[in-house]
Amino acid sequence: MSQSGLPDRRTCVLLFNDSDGVFDKQTADDVEKRLRISAPSDLSVYRARPAHNSDGLEDIARFIERQSANRILIVGCHAGTAQSLTDRIARATSLPAAHIRHESIHAPKRTVSGTGISENEEVVAVATKQIQRGIRAVELVEDVETIEIPLNRDVVVLGDSECARVAAAEVSQFGFRTTMVSALDVNPGNGQFELISGARLTETSGVTGAFEVTVTSGRNGSAETRTLSCGAIIDARDPADASVLESELKRLDPAEDDSQLIVSLESLQGKVESLPRIPRQRTVAIVLDLKTDETKASTAAACEIALTIQRNGVFQVHLLCRHARVAAPEIGDLYDRAREAGVAILKYDNQPTITRARSDSGDGVEIRCLDTVLNAPVSLECDIVAVSRHGLSNDLSDVYVNNLHFSPANSSLPGYFLAGAATGEHYGPQATAEAIAAALEVRKLLSPAKLEVELSTAVVDEEKCAICLTCIRTCPHGAMRVDSEKNIAENLPQSCQRCGICVGVCPARAISLPEYSEEVVLALLD
Amino acid sequence: MTAASELTVLGAEVTVVEQSSIVGGHVTTSSYCCKATSSCARCGVCVAHTQLNSSLQDPRIELHMGSAVERFAIAKDGVSVQIRQRQPAIDYKACVSCDACIDACPEHCITKYKRAEITQYAIDYDKCLRSRGEPCTACADACTFDAISCDKNETTKTLHASALLVATGHEPYDATKKARYGYGSSSRVMTGLEAETALADKDNFGDPNERVAFVQCVGSRDPSIGRNFCSGVCCAYALRIARMLKYRNPDMQVTVYYIDLQNFDREFTSLLSEVKDLGVEFVRGLPFRIDEEANGTLAFAIEAADGSEGKAHYDRAILSVGIDAREDADGLISTIGLSSDENGFLASNHPSVFTCGTCARPMSIPETMAAARETAHSMWTGSLG
């Protein structure tokens, strides 16, 4: 009979000598003795040393198999060590990770004496009790199955930047069939991937390993829709797309194309070259951060264009920004060179106003803003004003806003990876690093032929669920959806991270996690 | 360590050679703290700790602690590195963090660093009796888990590999070099790192009603001291620390003196507006002197918009020091044949040798981890070719 009274549960306790001075060998010996006295005969105890090499692990796995243990309790090591060990034992023994529990021992702290003799009866008593409780808890975890879910090994990369291209090229080099969806026409380079250009994403659906991505190309009358199936998505899109820029420029300067004086930063070079020479020096202003903070990429691009135009000698360039983003040595250098060449930098605060104006010298543009160095409002009259599109929009995609995973590439939705502008910085070297990090994550996810998923994920009680949709709205990982046949909410085990949020928010208490079912939790409170 | 972990996933066998007896560099020793208030500050410190923990546990990564590179040669198919391993050396796969070695050491050479789930022990090799030729083995004798080796004086080993990665990190800028700011002479002037350590170990420092001022760009963007580059991370940590201070002490007066504010991720705009809403004041322009007055207050000499000089008074100054290249890198540079730029940052001259992280250029924790993955990927594909 096991601790829990359930006849088919056999637990093996992996008893380490603890960290932080709670256990030493003698204490562990005493605890083992105590356990064996009060425990039933089918409790096995393995005295472990930190088994971080594969030899030690093999020995543990063999012991577990010989004992026919189907539940494991790890005691006496750091939580971090236990986590790593849990994963490796699960793989070595084919036991589900949900059947492996770590118990932290909270006992009065004592210093290990040189002789290693334990005299502390209290520690032994407390530890034994906690271990017995842990055994009961792990035995109460219901049997958990592992299922195999087929993975779609195609990949979709979204974006029109170099970052997106690098991601697509790397992923296809790893051997996955890749499609890049770009809003603009881009050059795929040597990449071995399919390119759909002039298209934008209209919908994403599906689950980790089996997404459906719908893209639409063309505009208005001639729109064409295509749905792509893939196992992973890399999102390197820039929220500040061409249409946002177009409408803002039109709003600021409704004049006809050729007589526009407020233009995009990308077209500035061409614009100044097309202007006829006149006796006085023309003024050009570049405005960054107009509605939202821009990044290093914008400072670099603006400084480069400003420097080129200033060196012409024909124009005086003013660069207006809230902050100069120079956190890369080569950008700092470019900024200094622009200043040395005579580019006037104006650091402003509050919204600048940009309006077309007529003055004695002809048609022009007036900019008014608050100069933070002079601490006074200033007005600047220019011939041409260029606006950077990245300062016009900061629409964060949902997948980024609720991102719990701070490491590069990962988002809250497993299988949906972020890189470049999607994470905030599309400056070349940084964005490239992120593209490769995302590609490596895709490779990790899609390399196995099938996805093995342990069903220790959230379970919905059919009788209690009222399809109120709370769990579906709250899950940050997109792991809950409506099962229209059964008429209940359904958990998607390939995306579920077992965070427990759905369990907590369900008004009907209809959801549970096997490792933390009511029985288990009650056993732990004992 | 991120690169090492990524390489093992790609299929490589990895050996890490670390000069000190701890891994993680400043993430471990500088006590970077969690900067959450009611929301995560996204600084990446906890992610770094998790990465270090998993790398330390990884059976596929061989660690040589207390080891320095003595010789380096380009070999057929890669590189050959001769290392000199100092002792005592700690095997973290056996260590259970019982602190017996700390108690046993007669010279108090061992310092414990407990960060999140990892505990490491830094041995001061200069203080250790063995460095003076004395045959002390107190720490190894005290360790009942055979985690410390102390049997030889030094061992030499030659390692062969297809590629070498240099990721030796950085030093924070030494604020005593900016003498005008009074660091080192006034106890009320501290660096951002010291502020982090104080906040990591205790809940707070100083008086909840204090007047605190941050000075940005100390050791960065400053041609007068020969450091004309932006370190990038100081605006990020200053804003996050300012947020923590104001959140915990609403009556504290917090001011930030800056040139520009560098953004760090998509949340920059919202973090900045949150910090302003909490009442943190921002002043564009750095003070040119900080003096401690007779009554213990700090006087900042500042220039007003009209060019006139003024003074502002605070109880505490936090200098946001930047990332500096390590001063002790010369040996490594000449042994491996690396190049270093005018600021001391390293670059490789050979396709089998790579540099990554803050030894190559200033960068933040998340950027370092992304760059590490990219470098691991390049090393791996390079070694296959």
mmCIF file of C-alpha atoms in Angstrom, chain A residues 17 19-20 49-50 52 78 80-81 170 174 293-294 322-330 336 347 372 374 394-396 400 406 421-424 430 433 436 440-441 443-444, chain B residues 6 9-10 42-44 47 53 57 59 93-94 96-97 103 114 117 119 145 221 228 230 232 258 260-263 265-269 284 305 361 366-367 370 373-374 377:
data_model
loop_
_atom_site.group_PDB
_atom_site.id
_atom_site.type_symbol
_atom_site.label_atom_id
_atom_site.label_comp_id
_atom_site.label_asym_id
_atom_site.label_seq_id
_atom_site.Cartn_x
_atom_site.Cartn_y
_atom_site.Cartn_z
ATOM 1 C CA ASN A 17 22.088 15.689 0.541
ATOM 2 C CA SER A 19 21.868 22.495 -0.125
ATOM 3 C CA ASP A 20 22.095 25.446 2.184
ATOM 4 C CA ARG A 49 24.597 12.662 -5.431
ATOM 5 C CA PRO A 50 24.152 15.571 -7.771
ATOM 6 C CA HIS A 52 24.520 15.783 -13.512
ATOM 7 C CA HIS A 78 17.828 23.285 -5.374
ATOM 8 C CA GLY A 80 16.737 24.718 -10.335
ATOM 9 C CA THR A 81 18.621 21.438 -10.132
ATOM 10 C CA GLU A 170 18.152 30.792 -42.257
ATOM 11 C CA PHE A 174 17.699 24.407 -41.897
ATOM 12 C CA ASP A 293 9.608 57.225 -30.053
ATOM 13 C CA GLU A 294 11.816 55.925 -32.807
ATOM 14 C CA ARG A 322 13.196 63.923 -29.004
ATOM 15 C CA HIS A 323 16.340 61.932 -28.338
ATOM 16 C CA ALA A 324 19.339 60.931 -30.399
ATOM 17 C CA ARG A 325 19.450 57.125 -30.235
ATOM 18 C CA VAL A 326 23.146 56.510 -30.487
ATOM 19 C CA ALA A 327 23.643 53.354 -28.450
ATOM 20 C CA ALA A 328 25.931 51.727 -31.014
ATOM 21 C CA PRO A 329 29.471 52.958 -31.630
ATOM 22 C CA GLU A 330 29.030 53.443 -35.360
ATOM 23 C CA ASP A 336 29.109 63.284 -34.462
ATOM 24 C CA LYS A 347 15.915 68.273 -29.418
ATOM 25 C CA THR A 372 14.477 71.501 -24.649
ATOM 26 C CA LEU A 374 16.873 76.529 -24.884
ATOM 27 C CA ASN A 394 3.595 52.194 -32.438
ATOM 28 C CA ASP A 395 0.778 49.717 -32.747
ATOM 29 C CA LEU A 396 2.010 46.855 -30.647
ATOM 30 C CA TYR A 400 4.070 41.374 -28.146
ATOM 31 C CA PHE A 406 11.459 38.172 -22.318
ATOM 32 C CA ALA A 421 10.810 45.739 -35.653
ATOM 33 C CA ALA A 422 8.273 43.477 -33.980
ATOM 34 C CA THR A 423 10.379 43.586 -30.806
ATOM 35 C CA GLY A 424 11.207 47.252 -31.147
ATOM 36 C CA GLN A 430 20.601 43.740 -33.684
ATOM 37 C CA ALA A 433 20.817 38.610 -34.357
ATOM 38 C CA ILE A 436 18.815 34.137 -36.284
ATOM 39 C CA LEU A 440 17.065 28.688 -34.130
ATOM 40 C CA GLU A 441 13.889 28.539 -32.051
ATOM 41 C CA ARG A 443 14.437 24.701 -35.647
ATOM 42 C CA LYS A 444 14.132 23.558 -32.027
ATOM 43 C CA GLU B 6 22.880 27.105 -27.889
ATOM 44 C CA VAL B 9 21.502 22.264 -28.802
ATOM 45 C CA LEU B 10 23.049 22.544 -32.250
ATOM 46 C CA ARG B 42 11.796 43.681 -18.568
ATOM 47 C CA CYS B 43 15.426 44.185 -17.647
ATOM 48 C CA GLY B 44 16.323 40.583 -18.387
ATOM 49 C CA VAL B 47 16.241 35.520 -17.654
ATOM 50 C CA ASN B 53 21.447 27.957 -13.990
ATOM 51 C CA GLN B 57 23.565 22.101 -14.923
ATOM 52 C CA PRO B 59 26.019 17.829 -18.679
ATOM 53 C CA LYS B 93 28.022 19.843 -10.537
ATOM 54 C CA ALA B 94 28.970 18.383 -7.178
ATOM 55 C CA VAL B 96 25.581 21.585 -2.751
ATOM 56 C CA SER B 97 26.117 25.111 -1.402
ATOM 57 C CA ASP B 103 33.958 28.689 7.197
ATOM 58 C CA LYS B 114 23.428 33.503 -4.233
ATOM 59 C CA GLU B 117 18.380 29.469 -7.787
ATOM 60 C CA THR B 119 24.804 29.712 -5.657
ATOM 61 C CA PHE B 145 31.024 16.433 -1.345
ATOM 62 C CA ARG B 221 29.558 60.132 -24.631
ATOM 63 C CA ASN B 228 33.048 58.967 -26.778
ATOM 64 C CA CYS B 230 27.115 55.454 -25.810
ATOM 65 C CA GLY B 232 23.192 52.047 -24.127
ATOM 66 C CA TYR B 258 20.545 63.412 -19.156
ATOM 67 C CA ASP B 260 19.366 61.867 -24.562
ATOM 68 C CA LEU B 261 17.304 58.937 -23.372
ATOM 69 C CA GLN B 262 18.185 55.727 -25.144
ATOM 70 C CA ASN B 263 15.298 53.391 -25.697
ATOM 71 C CA ASP B 265 12.523 47.924 -26.248
ATOM 72 C CA ARG B 266 8.967 48.586 -27.401
ATOM 73 C CA GLU B 267 7.959 49.344 -23.842
ATOM 74 C CA PHE B 268 10.305 52.336 -23.581
ATOM 75 C CA THR B 269 7.639 54.936 -24.320
ATOM 76 C CA ARG B 284 18.355 67.895 -20.186
ATOM 77 C CA ALA B 305 19.197 77.614 -20.548
ATOM 78 C CA ARG B 361 30.688 46.280 -27.821
ATOM 79 C CA PRO B 366 18.669 40.741 -23.936
ATOM 80 C CA GLU B 367 20.891 41.976 -26.773
ATOM 81 C CA ALA B 370 20.386 37.338 -28.968
ATOM 82 C CA ARG B 373 22.679 32.763 -30.226
ATOM 83 C CA GLU B 374 23.685 34.342 -33.500
ATOM 84 C CA HIS B 377 25.005 29.658 -35.029
#
